[in-house]
PDB file of C-alpha atoms and ligand atoms in Angstrom:
ATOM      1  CA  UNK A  10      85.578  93.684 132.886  1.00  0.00           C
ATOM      2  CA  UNK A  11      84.075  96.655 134.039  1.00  0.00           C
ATOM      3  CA  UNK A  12      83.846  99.992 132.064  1.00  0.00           C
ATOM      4  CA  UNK A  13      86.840 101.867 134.125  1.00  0.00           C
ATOM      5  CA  UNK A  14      89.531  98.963 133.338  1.00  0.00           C
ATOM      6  CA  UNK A  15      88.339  99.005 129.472  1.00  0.00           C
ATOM      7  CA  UNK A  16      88.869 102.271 128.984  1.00  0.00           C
ATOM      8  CA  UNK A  17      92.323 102.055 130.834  1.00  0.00           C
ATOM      9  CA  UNK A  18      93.234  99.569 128.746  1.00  0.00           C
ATOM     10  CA  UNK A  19      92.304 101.078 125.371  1.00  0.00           C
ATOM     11  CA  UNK A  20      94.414 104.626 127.080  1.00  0.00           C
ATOM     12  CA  UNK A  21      97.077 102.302 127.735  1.00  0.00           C
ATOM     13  CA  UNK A  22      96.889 100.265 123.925  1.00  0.00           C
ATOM     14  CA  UNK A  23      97.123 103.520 122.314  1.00  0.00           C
ATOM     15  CA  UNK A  24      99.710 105.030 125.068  1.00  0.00           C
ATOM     16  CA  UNK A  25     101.892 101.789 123.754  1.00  0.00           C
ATOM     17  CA  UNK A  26     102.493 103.139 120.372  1.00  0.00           C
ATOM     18  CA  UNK A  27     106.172 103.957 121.363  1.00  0.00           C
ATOM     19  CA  UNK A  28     106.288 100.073 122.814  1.00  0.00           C
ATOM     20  CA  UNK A  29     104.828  98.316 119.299  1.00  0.00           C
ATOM     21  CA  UNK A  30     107.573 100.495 117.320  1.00  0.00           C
ATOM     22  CA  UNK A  31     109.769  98.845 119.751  1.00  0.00           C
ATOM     23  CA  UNK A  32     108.274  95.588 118.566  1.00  0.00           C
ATOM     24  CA  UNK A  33     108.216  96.124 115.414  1.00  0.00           C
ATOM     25  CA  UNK A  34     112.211  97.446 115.407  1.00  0.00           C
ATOM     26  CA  UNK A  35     113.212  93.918 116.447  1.00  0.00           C
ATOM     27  CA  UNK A  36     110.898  92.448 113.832  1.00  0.00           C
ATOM     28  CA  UNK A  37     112.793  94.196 111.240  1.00  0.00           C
ATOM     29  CA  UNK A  38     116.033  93.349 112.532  1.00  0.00           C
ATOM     30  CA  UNK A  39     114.678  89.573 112.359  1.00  0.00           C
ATOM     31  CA  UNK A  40     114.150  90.004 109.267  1.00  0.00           C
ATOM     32  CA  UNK A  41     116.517  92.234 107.452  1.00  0.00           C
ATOM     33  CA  UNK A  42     115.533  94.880 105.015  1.00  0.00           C
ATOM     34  CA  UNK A  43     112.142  93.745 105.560  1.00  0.00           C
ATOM     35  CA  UNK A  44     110.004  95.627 107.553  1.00  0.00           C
ATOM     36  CA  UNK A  45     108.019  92.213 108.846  1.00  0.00           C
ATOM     37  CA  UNK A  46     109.105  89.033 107.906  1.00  0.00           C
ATOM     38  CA  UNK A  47     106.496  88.108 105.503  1.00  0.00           C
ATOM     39  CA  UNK A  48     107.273  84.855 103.572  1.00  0.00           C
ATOM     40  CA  UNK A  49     106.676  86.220 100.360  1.00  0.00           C
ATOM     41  CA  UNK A  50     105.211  84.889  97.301  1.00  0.00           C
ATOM     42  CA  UNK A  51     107.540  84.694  94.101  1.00  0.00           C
ATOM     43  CA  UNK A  52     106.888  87.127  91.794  1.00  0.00           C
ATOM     44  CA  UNK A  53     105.314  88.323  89.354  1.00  0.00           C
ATOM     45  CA  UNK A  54     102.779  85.533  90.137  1.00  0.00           C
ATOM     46  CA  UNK A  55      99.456  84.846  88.098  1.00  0.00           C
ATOM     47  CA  UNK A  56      96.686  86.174  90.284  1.00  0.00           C
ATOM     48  CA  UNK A  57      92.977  84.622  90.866  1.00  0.00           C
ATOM     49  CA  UNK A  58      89.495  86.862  90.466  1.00  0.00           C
ATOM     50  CA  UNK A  59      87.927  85.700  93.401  1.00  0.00           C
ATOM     51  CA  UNK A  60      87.218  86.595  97.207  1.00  0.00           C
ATOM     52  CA  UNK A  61      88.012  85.990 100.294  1.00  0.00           C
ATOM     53  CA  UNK A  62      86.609  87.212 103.807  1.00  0.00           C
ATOM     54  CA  UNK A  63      89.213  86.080 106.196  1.00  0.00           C
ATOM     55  CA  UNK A  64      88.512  86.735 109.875  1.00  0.00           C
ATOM     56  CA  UNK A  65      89.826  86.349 113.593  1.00  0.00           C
ATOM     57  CA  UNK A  66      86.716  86.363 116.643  1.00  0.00           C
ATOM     58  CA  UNK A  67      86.804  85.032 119.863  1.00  0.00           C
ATOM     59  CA  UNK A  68      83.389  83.462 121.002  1.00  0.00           C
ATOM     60  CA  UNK A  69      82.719  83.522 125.271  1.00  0.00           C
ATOM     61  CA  UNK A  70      83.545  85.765 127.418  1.00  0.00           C
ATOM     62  CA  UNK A  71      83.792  89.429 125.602  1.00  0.00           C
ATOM     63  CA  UNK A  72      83.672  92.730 127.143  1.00  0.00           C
ATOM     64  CA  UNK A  73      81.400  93.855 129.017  1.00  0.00           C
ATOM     65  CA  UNK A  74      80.958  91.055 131.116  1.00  0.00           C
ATOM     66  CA  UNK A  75      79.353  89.100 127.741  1.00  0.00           C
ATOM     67  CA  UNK A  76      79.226  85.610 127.060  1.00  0.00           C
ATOM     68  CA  UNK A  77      78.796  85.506 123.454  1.00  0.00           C
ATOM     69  CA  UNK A  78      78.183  82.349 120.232  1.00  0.00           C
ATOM     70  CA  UNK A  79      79.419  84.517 117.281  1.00  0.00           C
ATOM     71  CA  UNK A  80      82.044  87.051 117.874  1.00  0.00           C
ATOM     72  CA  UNK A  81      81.806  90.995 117.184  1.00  0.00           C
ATOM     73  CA  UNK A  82      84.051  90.306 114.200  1.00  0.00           C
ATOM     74  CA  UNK A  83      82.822  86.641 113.037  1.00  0.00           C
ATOM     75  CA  UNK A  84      79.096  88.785 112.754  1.00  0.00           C
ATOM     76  CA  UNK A  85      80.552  91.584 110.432  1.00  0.00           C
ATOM     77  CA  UNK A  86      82.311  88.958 108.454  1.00  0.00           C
ATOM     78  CA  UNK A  87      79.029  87.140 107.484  1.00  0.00           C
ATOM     79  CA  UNK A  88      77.025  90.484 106.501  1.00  0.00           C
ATOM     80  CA  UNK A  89      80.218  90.832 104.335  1.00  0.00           C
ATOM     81  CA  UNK A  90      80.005  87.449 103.118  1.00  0.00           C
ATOM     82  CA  UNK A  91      76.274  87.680 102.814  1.00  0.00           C
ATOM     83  CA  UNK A  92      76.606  90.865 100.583  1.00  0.00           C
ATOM     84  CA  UNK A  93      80.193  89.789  98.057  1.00  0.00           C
ATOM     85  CA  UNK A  94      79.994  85.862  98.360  1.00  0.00           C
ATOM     86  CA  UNK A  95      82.990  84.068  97.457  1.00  0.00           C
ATOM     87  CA  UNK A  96      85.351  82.646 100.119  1.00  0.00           C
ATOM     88  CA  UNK A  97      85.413  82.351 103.866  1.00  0.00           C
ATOM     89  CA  UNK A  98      88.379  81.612 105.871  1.00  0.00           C
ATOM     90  CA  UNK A  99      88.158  81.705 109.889  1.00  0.00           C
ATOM     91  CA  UNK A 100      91.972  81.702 111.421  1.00  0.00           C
ATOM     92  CA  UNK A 101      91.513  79.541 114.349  1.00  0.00           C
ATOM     93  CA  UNK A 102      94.160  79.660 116.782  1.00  0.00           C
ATOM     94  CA  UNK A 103      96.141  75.913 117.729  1.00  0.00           C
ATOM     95  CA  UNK A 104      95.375  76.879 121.452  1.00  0.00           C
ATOM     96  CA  UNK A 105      91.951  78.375 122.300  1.00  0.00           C
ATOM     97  CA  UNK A 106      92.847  81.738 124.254  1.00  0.00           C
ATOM     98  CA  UNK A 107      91.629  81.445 127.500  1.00  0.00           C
ATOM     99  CA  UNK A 108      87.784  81.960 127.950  1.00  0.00           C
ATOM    100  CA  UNK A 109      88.576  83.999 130.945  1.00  0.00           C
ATOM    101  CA  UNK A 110      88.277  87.847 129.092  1.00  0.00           C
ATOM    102  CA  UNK A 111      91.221  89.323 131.731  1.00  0.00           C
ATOM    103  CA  UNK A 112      93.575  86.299 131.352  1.00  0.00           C
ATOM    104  CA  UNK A 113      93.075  86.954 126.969  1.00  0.00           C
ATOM    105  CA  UNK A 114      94.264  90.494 127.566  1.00  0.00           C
ATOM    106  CA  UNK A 115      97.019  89.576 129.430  1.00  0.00           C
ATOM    107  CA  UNK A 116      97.910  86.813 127.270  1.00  0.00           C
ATOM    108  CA  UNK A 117      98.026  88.851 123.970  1.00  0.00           C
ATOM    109  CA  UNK A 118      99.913  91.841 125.614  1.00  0.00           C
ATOM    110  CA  UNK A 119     102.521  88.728 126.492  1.00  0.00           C
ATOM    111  CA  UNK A 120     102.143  87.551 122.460  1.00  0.00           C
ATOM    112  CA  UNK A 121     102.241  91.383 121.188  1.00  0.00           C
ATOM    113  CA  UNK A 122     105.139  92.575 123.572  1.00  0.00           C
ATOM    114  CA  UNK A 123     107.772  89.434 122.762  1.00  0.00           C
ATOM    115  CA  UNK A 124     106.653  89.112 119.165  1.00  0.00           C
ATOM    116  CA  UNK A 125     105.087  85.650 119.493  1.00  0.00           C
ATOM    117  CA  UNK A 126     103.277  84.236 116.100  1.00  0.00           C
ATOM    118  CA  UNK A 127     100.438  81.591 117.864  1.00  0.00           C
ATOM    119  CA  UNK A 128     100.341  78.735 115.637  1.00  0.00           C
ATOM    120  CA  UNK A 129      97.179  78.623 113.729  1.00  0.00           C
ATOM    121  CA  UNK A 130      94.849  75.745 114.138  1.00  0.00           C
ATOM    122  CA  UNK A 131      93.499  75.236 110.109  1.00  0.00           C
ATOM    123  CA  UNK A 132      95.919  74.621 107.006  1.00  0.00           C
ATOM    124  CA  UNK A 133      95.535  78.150 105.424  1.00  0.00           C
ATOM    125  CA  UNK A 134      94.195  79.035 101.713  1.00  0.00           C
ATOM    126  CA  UNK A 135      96.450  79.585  98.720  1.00  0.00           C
ATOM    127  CA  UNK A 136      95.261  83.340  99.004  1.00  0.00           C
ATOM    128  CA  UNK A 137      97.381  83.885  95.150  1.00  0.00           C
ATOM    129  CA  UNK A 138      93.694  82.727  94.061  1.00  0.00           C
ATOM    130  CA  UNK A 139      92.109  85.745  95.208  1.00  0.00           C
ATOM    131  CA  UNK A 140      92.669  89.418  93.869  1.00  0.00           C
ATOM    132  CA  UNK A 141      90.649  90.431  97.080  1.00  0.00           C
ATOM    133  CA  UNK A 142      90.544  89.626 100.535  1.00  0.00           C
ATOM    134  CA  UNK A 143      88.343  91.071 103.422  1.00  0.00           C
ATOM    135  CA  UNK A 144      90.714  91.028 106.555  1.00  0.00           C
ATOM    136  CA  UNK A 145      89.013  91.246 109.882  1.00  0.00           C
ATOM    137  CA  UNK A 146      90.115  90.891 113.496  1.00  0.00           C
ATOM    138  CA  UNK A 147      89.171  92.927 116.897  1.00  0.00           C
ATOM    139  CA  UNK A 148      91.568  95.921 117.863  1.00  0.00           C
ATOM    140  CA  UNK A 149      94.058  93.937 120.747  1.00  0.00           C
ATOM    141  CA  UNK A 150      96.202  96.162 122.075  1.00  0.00           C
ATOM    142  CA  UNK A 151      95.551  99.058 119.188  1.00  0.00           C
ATOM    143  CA  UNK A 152      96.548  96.342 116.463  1.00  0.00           C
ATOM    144  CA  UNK A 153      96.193  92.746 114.851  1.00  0.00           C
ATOM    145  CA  UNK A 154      95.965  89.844 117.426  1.00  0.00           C
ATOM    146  CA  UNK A 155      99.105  88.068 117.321  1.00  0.00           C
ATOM    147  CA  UNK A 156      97.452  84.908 115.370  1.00  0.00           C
ATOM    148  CA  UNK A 157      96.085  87.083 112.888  1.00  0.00           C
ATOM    149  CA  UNK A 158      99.686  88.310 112.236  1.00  0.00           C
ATOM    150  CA  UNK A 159     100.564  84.464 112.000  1.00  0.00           C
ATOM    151  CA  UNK A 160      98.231  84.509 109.021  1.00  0.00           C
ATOM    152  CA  UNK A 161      99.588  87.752 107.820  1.00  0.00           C
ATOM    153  CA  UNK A 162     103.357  86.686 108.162  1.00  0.00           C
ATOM    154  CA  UNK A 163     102.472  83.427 106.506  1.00  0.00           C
ATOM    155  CA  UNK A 164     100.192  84.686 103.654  1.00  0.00           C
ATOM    156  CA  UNK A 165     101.669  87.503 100.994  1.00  0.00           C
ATOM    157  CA  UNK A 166      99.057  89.728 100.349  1.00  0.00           C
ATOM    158  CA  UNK A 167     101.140  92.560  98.800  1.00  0.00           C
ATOM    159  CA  UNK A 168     100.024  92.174  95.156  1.00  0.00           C
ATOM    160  CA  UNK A 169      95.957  92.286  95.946  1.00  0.00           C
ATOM    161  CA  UNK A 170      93.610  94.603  97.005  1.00  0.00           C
ATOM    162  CA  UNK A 171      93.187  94.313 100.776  1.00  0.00           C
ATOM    163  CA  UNK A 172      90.290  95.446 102.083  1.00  0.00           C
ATOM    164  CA  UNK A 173      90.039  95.610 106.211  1.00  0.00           C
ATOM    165  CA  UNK A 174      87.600  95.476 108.879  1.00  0.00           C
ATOM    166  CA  UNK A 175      88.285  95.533 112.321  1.00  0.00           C
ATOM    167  CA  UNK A 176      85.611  95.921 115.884  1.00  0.00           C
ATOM    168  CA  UNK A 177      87.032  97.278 119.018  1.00  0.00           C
ATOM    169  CA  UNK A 178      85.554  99.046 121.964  1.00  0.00           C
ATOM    170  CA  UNK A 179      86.493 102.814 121.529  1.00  0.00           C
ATOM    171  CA  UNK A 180      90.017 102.857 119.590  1.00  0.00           C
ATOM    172  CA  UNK A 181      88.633 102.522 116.099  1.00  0.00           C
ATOM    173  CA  UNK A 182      91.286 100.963 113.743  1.00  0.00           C
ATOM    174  CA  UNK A 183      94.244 101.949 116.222  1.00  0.00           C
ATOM    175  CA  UNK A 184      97.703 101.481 114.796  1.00  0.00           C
ATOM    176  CA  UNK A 185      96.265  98.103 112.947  1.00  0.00           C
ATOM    177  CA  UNK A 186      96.498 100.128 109.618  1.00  0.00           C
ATOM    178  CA  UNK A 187     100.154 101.445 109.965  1.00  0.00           C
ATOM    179  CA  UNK A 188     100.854  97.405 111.003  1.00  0.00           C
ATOM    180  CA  UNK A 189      99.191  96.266 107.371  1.00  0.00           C
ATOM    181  CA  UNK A 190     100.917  98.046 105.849  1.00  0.00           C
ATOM    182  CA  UNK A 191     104.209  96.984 107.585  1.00  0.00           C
ATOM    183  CA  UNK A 192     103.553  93.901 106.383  1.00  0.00           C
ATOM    184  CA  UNK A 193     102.584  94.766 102.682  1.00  0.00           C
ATOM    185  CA  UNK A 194     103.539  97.910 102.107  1.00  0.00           C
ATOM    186  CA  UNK A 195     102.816  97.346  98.292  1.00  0.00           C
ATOM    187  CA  UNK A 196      99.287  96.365  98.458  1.00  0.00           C
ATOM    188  CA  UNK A 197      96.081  98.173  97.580  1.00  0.00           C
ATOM    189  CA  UNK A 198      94.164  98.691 100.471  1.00  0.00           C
ATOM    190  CA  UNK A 199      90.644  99.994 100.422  1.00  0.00           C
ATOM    191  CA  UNK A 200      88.539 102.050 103.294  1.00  0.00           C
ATOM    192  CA  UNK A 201      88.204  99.844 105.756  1.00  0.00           C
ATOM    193  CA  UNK A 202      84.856  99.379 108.255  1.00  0.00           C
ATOM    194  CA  UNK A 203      85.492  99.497 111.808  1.00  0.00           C
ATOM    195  CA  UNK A 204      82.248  99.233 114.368  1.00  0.00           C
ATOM    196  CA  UNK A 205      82.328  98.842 117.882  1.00  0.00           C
ATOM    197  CA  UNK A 206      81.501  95.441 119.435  1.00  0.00           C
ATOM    198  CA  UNK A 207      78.728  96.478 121.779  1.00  0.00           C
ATOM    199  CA  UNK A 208      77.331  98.264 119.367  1.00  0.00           C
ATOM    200  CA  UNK A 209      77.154  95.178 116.887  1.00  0.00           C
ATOM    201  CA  UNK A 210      75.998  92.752 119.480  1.00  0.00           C
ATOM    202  CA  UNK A 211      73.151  94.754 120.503  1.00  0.00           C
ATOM    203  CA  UNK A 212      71.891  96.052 117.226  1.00  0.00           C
ATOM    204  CA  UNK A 213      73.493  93.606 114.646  1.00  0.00           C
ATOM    205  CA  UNK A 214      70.602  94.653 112.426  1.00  0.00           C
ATOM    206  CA  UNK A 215      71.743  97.954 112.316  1.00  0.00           C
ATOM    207  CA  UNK A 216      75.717  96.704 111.878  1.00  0.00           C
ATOM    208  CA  UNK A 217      74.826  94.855 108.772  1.00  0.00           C
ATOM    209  CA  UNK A 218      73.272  98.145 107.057  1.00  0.00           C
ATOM    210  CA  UNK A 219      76.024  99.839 108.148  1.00  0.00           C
ATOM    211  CA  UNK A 220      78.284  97.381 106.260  1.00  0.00           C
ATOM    212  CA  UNK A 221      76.083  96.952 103.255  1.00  0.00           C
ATOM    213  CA  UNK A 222      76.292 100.787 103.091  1.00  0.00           C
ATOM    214  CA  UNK A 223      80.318 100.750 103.463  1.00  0.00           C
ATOM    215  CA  UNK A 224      80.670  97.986 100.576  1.00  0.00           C
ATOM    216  CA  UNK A 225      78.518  99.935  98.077  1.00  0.00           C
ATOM    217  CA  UNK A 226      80.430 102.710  98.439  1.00  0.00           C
ATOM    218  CA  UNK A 227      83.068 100.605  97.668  1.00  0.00           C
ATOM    219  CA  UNK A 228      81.494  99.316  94.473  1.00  0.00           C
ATOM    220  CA  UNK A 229      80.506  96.093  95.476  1.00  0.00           C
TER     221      UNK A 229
HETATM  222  C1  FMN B  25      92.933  91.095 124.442  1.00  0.00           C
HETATM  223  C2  FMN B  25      92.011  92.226 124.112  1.00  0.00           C
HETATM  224  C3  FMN B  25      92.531  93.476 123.815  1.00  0.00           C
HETATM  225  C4  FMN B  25      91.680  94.510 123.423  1.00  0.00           C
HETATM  226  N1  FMN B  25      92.232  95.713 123.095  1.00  0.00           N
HETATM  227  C5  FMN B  25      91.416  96.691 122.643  1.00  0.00           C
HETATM  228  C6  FMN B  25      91.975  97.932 122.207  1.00  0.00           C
HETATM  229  O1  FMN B  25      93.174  98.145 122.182  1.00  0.00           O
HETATM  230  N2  FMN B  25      91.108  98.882 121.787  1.00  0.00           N
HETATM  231  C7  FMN B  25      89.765  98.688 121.778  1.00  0.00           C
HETATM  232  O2  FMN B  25      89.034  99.604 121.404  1.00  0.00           O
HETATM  233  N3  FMN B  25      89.201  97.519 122.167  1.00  0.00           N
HETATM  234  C8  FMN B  25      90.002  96.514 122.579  1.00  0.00           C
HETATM  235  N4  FMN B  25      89.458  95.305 122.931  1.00  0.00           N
HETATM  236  C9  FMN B  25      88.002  95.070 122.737  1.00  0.00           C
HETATM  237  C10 FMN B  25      87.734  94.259 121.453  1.00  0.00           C
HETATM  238  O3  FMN B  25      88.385  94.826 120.339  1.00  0.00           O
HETATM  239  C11 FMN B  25      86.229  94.209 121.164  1.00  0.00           C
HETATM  240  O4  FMN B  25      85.540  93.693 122.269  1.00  0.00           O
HETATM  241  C12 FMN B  25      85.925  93.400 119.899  1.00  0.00           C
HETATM  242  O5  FMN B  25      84.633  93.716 119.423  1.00  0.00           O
HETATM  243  C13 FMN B  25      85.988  91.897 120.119  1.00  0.00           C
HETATM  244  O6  FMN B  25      85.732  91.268 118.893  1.00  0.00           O
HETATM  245  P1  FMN B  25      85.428  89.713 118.735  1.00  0.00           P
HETATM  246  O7  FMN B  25      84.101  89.440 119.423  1.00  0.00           O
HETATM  247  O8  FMN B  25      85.333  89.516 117.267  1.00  0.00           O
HETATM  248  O9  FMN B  25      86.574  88.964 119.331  1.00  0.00           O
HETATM  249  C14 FMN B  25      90.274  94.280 123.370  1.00  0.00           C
HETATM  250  C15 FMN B  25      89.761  93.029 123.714  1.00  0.00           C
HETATM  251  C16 FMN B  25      90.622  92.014 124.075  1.00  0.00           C
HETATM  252  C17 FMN B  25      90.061  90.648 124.421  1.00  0.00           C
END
């Protein structure tokens, strides 16, 4: 996709912010007093210690004009894995989006603008075991690809410490924030790392001291 139609899109992602209220009204009225219909855990529940990085990438065709083996996203989540061990968890959608890049961004407007939850293609992890879990995706649309908000409808993160990490190509975290915390508006959630994907393909060297930089200033 070339560097004109990017941009337009990422203009027109954040120029949706009226549209994903939209959304997100009719989620809520799904869902009752609930902001997002998380199925939540009961609680007070008895909490693990460990970690988790989960992550959504999607390997071939990436902008611009890339055909890539390890997403933007899957790379950061390995320096982060590298650097605070524990668990790993890669959401993998049922149905591959299309390795075509144009026919993905039309595809996850489609998912984003009629609220559809792709089925996810691995059983999930009891994430009560964790008190901390590394959430990662790319920016679609200014927000959380629609399987990664499978995970997060599925998966009650409200009573951990959430910490987020997220590449895009110019819109930084977008509205993806405001949407985490639609979905657990009790949870701790830490300063997140956001890089752009060029800029982690080309120099992942530099990404990874970048991240190791962002977790020790988070203590870990
Ligand atoms: C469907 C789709 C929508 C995108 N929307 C945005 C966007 O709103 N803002 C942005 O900065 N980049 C956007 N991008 C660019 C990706 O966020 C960026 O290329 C990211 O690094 C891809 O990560 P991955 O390799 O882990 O999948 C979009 C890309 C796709 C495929």
């Amino acid at each position: 996709m070339e560097r004109r139609k990017m941009l337009g899109l990422i203009t027109a992602a954040t120029a949706s912010f009226g549209g994903l209220l939209a959304v997100n009204e009719r989620k809520s009225s799904d869902s009752g007093s609930l902001a997002i219909p998380v199925k939540r855990s009961p609680h007070p529940i008895k909490r693990g210690k460990g970690t988790l990085v989960v992550y959504f990438s999607k390997t071939g065709k990436n902008y611009p004009d890339l055909d890539i083996k390890v997403g933007n996203t899957a790379q950061i989540a390995r320096f982060i894995h590298d650097r605070v061990d524990g668990d790993t968890f890669e959401i993998v959608p049922a149905r591959p989006y299309p390795a075509d890049y144009d026919q993905t961004v039309e595809q996850a407007q489609r998912e984003e603008s009629r609220s559809i939850f792709p089925a996810t293609k691995s059983v999930m992890p009891d994430t009560d075991q964790y008190s901390t879990i590394f959430l990662g995706h790319p920016v679609w649309w200014g927000e959380q690809p629609m399987v990664v908000q499978t995970f997060m409808r599925d998966r009650d993160l409200s009573y951990g410490t959430i910490v987020p990490f997220v590449t895009h190509e110019g819109s930084g975290f977008g509205n993806s924030l405001d949407v985490l915390g639609q979905y657990y508006p009790k949870a701790r959630v830490l300063d997140g790392f956001s890089a752009r994907g060029t800029a982690v393909h080309t120099n992942p060297g530099n990404a990874r001291r970048e991240v190791n930089a962002w977790l020790e200033g988070l203590g870990f």
